[in-house]
PDB file of C-alpha atoms in Angstrom:
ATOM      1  CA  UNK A   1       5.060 -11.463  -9.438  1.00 58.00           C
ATOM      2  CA  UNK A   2       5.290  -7.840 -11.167  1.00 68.00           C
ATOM      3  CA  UNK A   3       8.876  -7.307 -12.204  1.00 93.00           C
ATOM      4  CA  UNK A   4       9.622  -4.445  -9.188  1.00 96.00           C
ATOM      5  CA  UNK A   5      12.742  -4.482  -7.892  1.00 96.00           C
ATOM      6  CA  UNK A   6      14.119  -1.621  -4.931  1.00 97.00           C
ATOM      7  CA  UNK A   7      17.561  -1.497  -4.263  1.00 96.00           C
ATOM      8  CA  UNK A   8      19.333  -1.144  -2.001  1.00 97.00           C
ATOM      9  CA  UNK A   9      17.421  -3.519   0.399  1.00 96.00           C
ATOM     10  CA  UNK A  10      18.759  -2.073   3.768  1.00 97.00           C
ATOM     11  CA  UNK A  11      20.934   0.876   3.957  1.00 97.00           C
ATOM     12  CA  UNK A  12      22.146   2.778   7.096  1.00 98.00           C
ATOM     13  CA  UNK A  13      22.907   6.286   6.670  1.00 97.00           C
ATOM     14  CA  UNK A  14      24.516   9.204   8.672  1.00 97.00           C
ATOM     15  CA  UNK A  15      22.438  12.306   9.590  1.00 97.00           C
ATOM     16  CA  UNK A  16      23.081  14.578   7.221  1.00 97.00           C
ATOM     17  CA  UNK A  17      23.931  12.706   4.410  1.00 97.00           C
ATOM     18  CA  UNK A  18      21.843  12.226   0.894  1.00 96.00           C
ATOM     19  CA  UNK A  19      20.297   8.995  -0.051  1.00 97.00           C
ATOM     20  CA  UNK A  20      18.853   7.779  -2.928  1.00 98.00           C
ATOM     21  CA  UNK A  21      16.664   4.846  -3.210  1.00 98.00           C
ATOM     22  CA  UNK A  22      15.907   2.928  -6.805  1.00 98.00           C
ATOM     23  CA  UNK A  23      13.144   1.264  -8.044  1.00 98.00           C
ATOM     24  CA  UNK A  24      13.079  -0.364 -11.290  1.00 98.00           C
ATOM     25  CA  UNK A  25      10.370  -1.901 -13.317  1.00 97.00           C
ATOM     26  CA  UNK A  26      10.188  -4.087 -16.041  1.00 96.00           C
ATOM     27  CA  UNK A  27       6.067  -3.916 -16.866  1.00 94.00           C
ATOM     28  CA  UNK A  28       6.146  -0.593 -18.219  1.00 94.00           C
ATOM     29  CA  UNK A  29       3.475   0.652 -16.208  1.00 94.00           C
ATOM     30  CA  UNK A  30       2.491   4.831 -16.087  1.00 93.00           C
ATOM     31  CA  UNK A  31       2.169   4.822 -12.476  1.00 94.00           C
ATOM     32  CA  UNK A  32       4.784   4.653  -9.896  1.00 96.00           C
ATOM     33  CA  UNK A  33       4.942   5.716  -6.204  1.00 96.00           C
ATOM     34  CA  UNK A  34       6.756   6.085  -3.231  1.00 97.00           C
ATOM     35  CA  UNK A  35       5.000   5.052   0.136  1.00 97.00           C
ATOM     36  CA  UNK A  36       7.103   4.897   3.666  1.00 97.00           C
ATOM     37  CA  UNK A  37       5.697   2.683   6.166  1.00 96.00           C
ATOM     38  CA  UNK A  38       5.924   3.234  10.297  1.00 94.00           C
ATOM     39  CA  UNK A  39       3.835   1.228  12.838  1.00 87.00           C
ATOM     40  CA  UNK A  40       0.768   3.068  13.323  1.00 85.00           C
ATOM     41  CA  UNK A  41       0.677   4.944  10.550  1.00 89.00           C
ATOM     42  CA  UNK A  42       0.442   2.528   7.738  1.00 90.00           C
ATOM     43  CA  UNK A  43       1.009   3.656   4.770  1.00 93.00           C
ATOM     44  CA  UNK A  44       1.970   7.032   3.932  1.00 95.00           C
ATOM     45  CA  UNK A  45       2.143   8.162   0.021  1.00 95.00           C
ATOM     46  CA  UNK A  46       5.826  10.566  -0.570  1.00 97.00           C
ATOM     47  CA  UNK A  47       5.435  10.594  -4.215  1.00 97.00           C
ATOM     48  CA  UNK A  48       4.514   9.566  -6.878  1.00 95.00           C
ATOM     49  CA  UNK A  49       4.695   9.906 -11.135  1.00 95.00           C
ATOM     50  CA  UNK A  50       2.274   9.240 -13.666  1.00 93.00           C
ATOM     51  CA  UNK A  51       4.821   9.408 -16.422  1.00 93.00           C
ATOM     52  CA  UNK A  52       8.145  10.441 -17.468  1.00 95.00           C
ATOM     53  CA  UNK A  53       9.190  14.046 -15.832  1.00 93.00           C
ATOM     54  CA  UNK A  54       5.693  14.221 -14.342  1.00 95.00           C
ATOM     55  CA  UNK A  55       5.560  13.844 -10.868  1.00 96.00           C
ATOM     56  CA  UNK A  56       3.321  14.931  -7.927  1.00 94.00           C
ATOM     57  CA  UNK A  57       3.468  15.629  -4.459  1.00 95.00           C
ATOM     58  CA  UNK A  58       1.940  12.909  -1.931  1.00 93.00           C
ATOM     59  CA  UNK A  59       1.557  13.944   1.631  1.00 91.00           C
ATOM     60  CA  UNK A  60       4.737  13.598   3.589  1.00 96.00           C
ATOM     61  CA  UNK A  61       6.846  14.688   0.675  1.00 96.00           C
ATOM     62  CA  UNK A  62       8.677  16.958   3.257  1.00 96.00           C
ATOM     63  CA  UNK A  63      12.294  16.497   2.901  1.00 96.00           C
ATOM     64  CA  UNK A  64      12.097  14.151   0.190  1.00 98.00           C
ATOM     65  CA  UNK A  65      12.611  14.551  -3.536  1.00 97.00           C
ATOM     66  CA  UNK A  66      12.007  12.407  -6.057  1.00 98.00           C
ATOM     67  CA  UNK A  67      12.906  11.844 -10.075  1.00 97.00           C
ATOM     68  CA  UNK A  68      11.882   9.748 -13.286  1.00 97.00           C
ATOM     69  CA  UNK A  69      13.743  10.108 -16.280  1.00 96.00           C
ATOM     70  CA  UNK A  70      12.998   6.690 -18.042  1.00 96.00           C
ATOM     71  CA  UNK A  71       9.999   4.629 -17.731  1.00 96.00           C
ATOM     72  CA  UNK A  72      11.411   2.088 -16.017  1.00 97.00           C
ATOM     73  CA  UNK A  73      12.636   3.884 -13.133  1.00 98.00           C
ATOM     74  CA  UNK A  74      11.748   5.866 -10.597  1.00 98.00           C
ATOM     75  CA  UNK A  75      14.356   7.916  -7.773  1.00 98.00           C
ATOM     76  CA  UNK A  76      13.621   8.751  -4.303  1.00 98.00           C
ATOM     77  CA  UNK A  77      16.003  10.855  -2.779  1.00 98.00           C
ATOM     78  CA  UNK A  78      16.408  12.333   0.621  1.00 97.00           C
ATOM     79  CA  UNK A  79      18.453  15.622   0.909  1.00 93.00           C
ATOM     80  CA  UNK A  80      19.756  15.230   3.947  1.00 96.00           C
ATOM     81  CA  UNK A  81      18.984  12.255   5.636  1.00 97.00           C
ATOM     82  CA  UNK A  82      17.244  12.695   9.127  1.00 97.00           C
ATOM     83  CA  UNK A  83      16.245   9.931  11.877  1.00 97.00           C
ATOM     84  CA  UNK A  84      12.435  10.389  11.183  1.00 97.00           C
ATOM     85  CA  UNK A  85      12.974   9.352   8.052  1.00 98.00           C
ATOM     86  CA  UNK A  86      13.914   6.258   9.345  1.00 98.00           C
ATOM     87  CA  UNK A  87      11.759   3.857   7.866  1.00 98.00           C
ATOM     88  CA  UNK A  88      10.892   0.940   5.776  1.00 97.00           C
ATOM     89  CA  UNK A  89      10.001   2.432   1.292  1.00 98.00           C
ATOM     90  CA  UNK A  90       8.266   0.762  -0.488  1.00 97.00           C
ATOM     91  CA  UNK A  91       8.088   1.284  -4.306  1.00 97.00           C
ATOM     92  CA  UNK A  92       4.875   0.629  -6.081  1.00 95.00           C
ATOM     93  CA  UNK A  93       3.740   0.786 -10.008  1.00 95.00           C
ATOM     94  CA  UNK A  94       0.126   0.948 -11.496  1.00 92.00           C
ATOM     95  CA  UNK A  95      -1.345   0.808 -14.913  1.00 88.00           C
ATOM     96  CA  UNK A  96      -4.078   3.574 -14.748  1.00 79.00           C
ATOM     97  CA  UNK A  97      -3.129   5.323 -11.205  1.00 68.00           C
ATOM     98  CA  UNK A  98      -7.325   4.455 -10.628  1.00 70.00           C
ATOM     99  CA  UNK A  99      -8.883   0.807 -11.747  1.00 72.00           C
ATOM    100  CA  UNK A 100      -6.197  -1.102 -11.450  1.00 77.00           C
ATOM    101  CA  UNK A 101      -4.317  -2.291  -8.788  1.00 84.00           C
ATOM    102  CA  UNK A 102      -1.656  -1.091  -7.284  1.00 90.00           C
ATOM    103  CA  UNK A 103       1.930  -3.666  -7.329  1.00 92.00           C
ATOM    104  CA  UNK A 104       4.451  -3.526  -4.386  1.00 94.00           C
ATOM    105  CA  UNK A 105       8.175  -4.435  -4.531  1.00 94.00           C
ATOM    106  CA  UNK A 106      10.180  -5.900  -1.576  1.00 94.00           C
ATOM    107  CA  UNK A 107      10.758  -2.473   0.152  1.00 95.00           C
ATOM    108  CA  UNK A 108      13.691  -0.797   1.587  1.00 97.00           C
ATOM    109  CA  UNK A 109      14.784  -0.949   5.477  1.00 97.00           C
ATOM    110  CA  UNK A 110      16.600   3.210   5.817  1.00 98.00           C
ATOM    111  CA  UNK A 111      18.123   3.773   9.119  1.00 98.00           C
ATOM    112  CA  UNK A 112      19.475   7.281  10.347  1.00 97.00           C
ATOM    113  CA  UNK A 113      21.471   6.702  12.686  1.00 97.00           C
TER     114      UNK A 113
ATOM    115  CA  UNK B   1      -9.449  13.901  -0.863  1.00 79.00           C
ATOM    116  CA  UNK B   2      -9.197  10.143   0.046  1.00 86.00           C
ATOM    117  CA  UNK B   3      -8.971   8.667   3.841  1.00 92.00           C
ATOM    118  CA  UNK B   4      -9.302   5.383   5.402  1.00 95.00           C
ATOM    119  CA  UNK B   5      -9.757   4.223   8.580  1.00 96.00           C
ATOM    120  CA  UNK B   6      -8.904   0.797  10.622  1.00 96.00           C
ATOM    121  CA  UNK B   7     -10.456   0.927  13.382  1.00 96.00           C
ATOM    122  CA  UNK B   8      -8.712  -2.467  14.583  1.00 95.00           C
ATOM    123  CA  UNK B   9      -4.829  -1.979  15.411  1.00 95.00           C
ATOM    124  CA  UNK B  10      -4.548  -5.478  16.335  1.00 96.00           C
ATOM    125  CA  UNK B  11      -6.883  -8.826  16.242  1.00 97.00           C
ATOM    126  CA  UNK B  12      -6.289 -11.606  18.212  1.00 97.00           C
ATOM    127  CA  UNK B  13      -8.830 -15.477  16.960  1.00 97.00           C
ATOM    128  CA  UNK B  14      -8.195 -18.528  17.440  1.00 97.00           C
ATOM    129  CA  UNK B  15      -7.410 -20.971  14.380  1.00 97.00           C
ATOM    130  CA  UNK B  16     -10.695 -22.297  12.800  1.00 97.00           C
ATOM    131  CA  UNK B  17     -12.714 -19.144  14.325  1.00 98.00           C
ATOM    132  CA  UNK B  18     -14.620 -16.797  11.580  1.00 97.00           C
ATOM    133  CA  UNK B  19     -12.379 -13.394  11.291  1.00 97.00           C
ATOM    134  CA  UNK B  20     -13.704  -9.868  10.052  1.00 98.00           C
ATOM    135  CA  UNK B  21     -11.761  -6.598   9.427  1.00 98.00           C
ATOM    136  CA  UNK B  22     -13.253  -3.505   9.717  1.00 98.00           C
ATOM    137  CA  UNK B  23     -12.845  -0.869   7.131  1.00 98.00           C
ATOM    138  CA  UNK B  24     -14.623   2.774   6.486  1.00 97.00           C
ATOM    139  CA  UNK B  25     -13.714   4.961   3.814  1.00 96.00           C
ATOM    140  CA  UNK B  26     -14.294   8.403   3.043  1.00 94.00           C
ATOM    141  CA  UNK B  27     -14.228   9.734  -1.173  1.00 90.00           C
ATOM    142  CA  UNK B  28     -16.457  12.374  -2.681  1.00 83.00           C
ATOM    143  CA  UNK B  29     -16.929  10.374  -6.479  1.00 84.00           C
ATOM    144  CA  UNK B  30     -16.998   6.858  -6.734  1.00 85.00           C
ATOM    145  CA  UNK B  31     -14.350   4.978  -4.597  1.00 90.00           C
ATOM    146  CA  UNK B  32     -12.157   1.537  -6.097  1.00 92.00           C
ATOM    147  CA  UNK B  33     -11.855  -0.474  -2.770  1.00 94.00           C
ATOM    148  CA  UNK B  34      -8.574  -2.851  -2.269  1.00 95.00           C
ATOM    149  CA  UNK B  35      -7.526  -5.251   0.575  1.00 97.00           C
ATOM    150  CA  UNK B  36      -3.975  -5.933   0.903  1.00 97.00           C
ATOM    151  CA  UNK B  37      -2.185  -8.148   2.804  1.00 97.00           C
ATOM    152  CA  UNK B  38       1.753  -7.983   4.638  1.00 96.00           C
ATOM    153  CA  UNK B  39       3.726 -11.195   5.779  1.00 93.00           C
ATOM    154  CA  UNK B  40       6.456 -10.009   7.898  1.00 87.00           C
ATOM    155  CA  UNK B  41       9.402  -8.875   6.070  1.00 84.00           C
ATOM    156  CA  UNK B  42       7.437  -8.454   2.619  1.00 86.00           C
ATOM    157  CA  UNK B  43       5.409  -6.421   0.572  1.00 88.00           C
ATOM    158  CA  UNK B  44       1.890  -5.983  -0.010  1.00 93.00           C
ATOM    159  CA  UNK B  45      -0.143  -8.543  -1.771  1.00 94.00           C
ATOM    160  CA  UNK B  46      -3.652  -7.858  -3.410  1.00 94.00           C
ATOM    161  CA  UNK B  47      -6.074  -9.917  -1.203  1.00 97.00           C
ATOM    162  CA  UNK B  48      -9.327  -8.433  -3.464  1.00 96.00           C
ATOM    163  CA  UNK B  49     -10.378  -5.227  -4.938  1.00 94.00           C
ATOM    164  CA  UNK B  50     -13.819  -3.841  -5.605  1.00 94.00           C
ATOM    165  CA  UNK B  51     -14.723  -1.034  -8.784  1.00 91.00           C
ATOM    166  CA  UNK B  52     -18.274  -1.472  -9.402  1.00 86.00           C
ATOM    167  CA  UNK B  53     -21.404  -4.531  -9.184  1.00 87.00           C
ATOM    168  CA  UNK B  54     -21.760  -7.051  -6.412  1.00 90.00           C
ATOM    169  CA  UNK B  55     -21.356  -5.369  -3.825  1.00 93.00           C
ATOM    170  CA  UNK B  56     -19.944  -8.942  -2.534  1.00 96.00           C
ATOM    171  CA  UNK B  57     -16.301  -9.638  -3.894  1.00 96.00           C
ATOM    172  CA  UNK B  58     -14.716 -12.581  -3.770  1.00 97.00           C
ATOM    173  CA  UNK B  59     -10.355 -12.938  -3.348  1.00 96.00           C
ATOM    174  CA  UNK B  60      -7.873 -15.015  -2.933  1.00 96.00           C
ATOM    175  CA  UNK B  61      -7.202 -17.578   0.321  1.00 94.00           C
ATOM    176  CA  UNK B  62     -10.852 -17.879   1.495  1.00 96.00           C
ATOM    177  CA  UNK B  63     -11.091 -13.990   1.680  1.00 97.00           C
ATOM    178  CA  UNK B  64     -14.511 -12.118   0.561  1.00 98.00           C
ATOM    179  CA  UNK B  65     -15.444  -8.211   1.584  1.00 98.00           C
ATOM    180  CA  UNK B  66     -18.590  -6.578   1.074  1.00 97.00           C
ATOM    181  CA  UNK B  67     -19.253  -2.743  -0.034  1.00 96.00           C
ATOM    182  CA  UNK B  68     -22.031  -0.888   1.839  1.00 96.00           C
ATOM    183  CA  UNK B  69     -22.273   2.802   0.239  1.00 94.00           C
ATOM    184  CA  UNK B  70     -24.535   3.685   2.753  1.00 93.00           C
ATOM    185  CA  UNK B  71     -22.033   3.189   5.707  1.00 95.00           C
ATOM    186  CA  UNK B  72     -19.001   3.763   3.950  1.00 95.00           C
ATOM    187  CA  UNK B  73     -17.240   0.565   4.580  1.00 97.00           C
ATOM    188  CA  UNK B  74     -15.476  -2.275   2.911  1.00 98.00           C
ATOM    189  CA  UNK B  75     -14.768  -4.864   5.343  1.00 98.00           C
ATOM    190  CA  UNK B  76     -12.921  -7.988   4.957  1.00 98.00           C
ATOM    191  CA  UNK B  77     -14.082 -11.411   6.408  1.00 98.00           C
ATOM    192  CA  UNK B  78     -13.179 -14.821   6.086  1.00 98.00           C
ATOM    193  CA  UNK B  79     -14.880 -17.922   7.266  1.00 97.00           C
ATOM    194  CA  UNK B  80     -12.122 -19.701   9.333  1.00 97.00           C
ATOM    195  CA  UNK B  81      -8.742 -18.583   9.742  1.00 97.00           C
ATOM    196  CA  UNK B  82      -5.229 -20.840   9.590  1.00 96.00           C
ATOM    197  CA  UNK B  83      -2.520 -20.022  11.066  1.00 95.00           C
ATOM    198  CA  UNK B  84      -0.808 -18.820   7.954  1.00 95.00           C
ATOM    199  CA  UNK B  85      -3.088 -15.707   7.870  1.00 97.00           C
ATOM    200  CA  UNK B  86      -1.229 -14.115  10.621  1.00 97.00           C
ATOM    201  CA  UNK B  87      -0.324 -11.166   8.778  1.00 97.00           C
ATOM    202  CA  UNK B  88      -1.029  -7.344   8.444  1.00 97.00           C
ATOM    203  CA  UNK B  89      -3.730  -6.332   6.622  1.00 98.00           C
ATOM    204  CA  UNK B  90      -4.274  -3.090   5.003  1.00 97.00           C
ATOM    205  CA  UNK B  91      -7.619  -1.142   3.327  1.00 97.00           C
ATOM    206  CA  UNK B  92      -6.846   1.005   0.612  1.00 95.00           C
ATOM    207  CA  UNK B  93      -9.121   3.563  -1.510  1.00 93.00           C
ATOM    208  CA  UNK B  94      -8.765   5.001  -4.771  1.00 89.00           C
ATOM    209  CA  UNK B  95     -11.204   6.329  -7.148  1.00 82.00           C
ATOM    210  CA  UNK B  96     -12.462   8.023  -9.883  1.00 77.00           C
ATOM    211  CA  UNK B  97     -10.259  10.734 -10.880  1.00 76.00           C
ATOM    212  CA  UNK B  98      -8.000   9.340  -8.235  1.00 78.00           C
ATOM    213  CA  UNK B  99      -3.954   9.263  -9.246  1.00 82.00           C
ATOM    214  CA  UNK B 100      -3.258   7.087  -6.287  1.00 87.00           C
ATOM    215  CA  UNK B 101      -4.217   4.626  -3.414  1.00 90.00           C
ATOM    216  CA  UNK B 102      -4.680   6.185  -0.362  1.00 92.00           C
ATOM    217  CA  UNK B 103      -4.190   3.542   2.956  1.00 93.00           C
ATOM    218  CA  UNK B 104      -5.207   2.374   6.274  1.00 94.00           C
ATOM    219  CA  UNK B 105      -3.167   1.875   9.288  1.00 94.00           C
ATOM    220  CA  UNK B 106      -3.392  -1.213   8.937  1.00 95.00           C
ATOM    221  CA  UNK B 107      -4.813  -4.305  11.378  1.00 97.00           C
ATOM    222  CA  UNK B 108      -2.490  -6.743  12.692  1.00 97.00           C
ATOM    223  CA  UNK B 109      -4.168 -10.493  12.934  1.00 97.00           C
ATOM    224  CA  UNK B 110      -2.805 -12.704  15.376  1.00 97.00           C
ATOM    225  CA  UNK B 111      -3.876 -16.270  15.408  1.00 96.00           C
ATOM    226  CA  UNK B 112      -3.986 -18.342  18.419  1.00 94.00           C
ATOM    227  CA  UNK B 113      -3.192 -22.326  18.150  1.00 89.00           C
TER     228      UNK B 113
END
């Protein structure tokens, strides 16, 4: 298994409050990304970085920011935590961001309560 | 911009039965193809992916999908399900020039005894 690892693995949160999710990699891929899952919508890209400091929207990046100051690891964080953004994250990393697949860790379980 | 469409929220066959999942795609330059599958509770695994050449690609578990250009569609089959491929399965495109995998909403398979 690719060495992805999200933490924390479930987190309940206040409306309101910041959050800040983690995922850490040990294959030193380029690409990493941000996707939020919800039944009946899949999966829905937040954002994603193809490199250190270089990051790009995805397209429900609304309310969300995100940060990569090492290879290894890549930040999501919510400014102030709402109950749509209730949700499962999943972190995901990628060589080349086009011919190569793309590697999923464990995910995250966020509740806004 | 990248989109894909499931057309199947949920699939219901019965063990030993011939399965296929629909997929259709929509990418202006050449499109990388990618079937994932979802256990509950887990992440996504990489059932098979597609780039370029036979249009027929073979994965892992039994699974094959076929490209057709001229309808746009990727879909998964398999030649008789077991119960253990009750799972979610997603269709994902990328591409050339593509930074990122773009999804499907997914189809839920449900197998019956």
């Amino acid at each position: 298994d690719a060495g992805i690892t999200q933490s924390p693995r479930h987190k309940v949160t206040e409306t309101g409050t910041p959050v800040t999710l983690r995922c850490h990699q040990t294959e030193n891929h380029r690409y990493m990304y941000w996707y939020r899952q919800d039944p009946g919508h899949g999966l829905r890209l937040i954002h994603y970085s193809y490199g250190v400091k270089d990051t790009d929207k995805g397209e429900v990046s609304d309310g969300y920011s995100v940060s990569r100051s090492k290879t290894e690891d890549f930040l999501l964080t919510l400014e102030s935590a709402t109950s749509s953004q209730t949700s499962v994250y999943f972190c995901a990393i990628s060589q080349t961001g086009e011919r190569t697949e793309a590697f999923f860790g464990q995910g995250t379980r966020l509740t806004v309560v | 911009a990248q989109s894909v469409t499931q057309p199947d929220i949920h699939i219901t066959v019965s063990e030993g039965a011939s399965l296929e999942l629909r997929c259709n795609y929509s990418y202006g330059a050449t499109p990388y193809l990618f079937w994932y599958v979802q256990s509950p509770g887990q992440g996504l695994q990489l059932l098979l992916k597609y780039f370029s050449g036979d249009t027929l690609v073979q994965g892992i578990k039994g699974f094959e999908a076929e490209f057709k250009r001229s309808q746009s569609s990727f879909n998964l089959r398999k030649p008789s399900v077991h119960w253990s491929d009750a799972a979610e399965y997603f269709c994902a495109v990328g591409g050339q020039g593509a930074q990122k995998l773009v999804f499907g909403q997914g189809t839920r398979l449900t197998i019956n005894p």
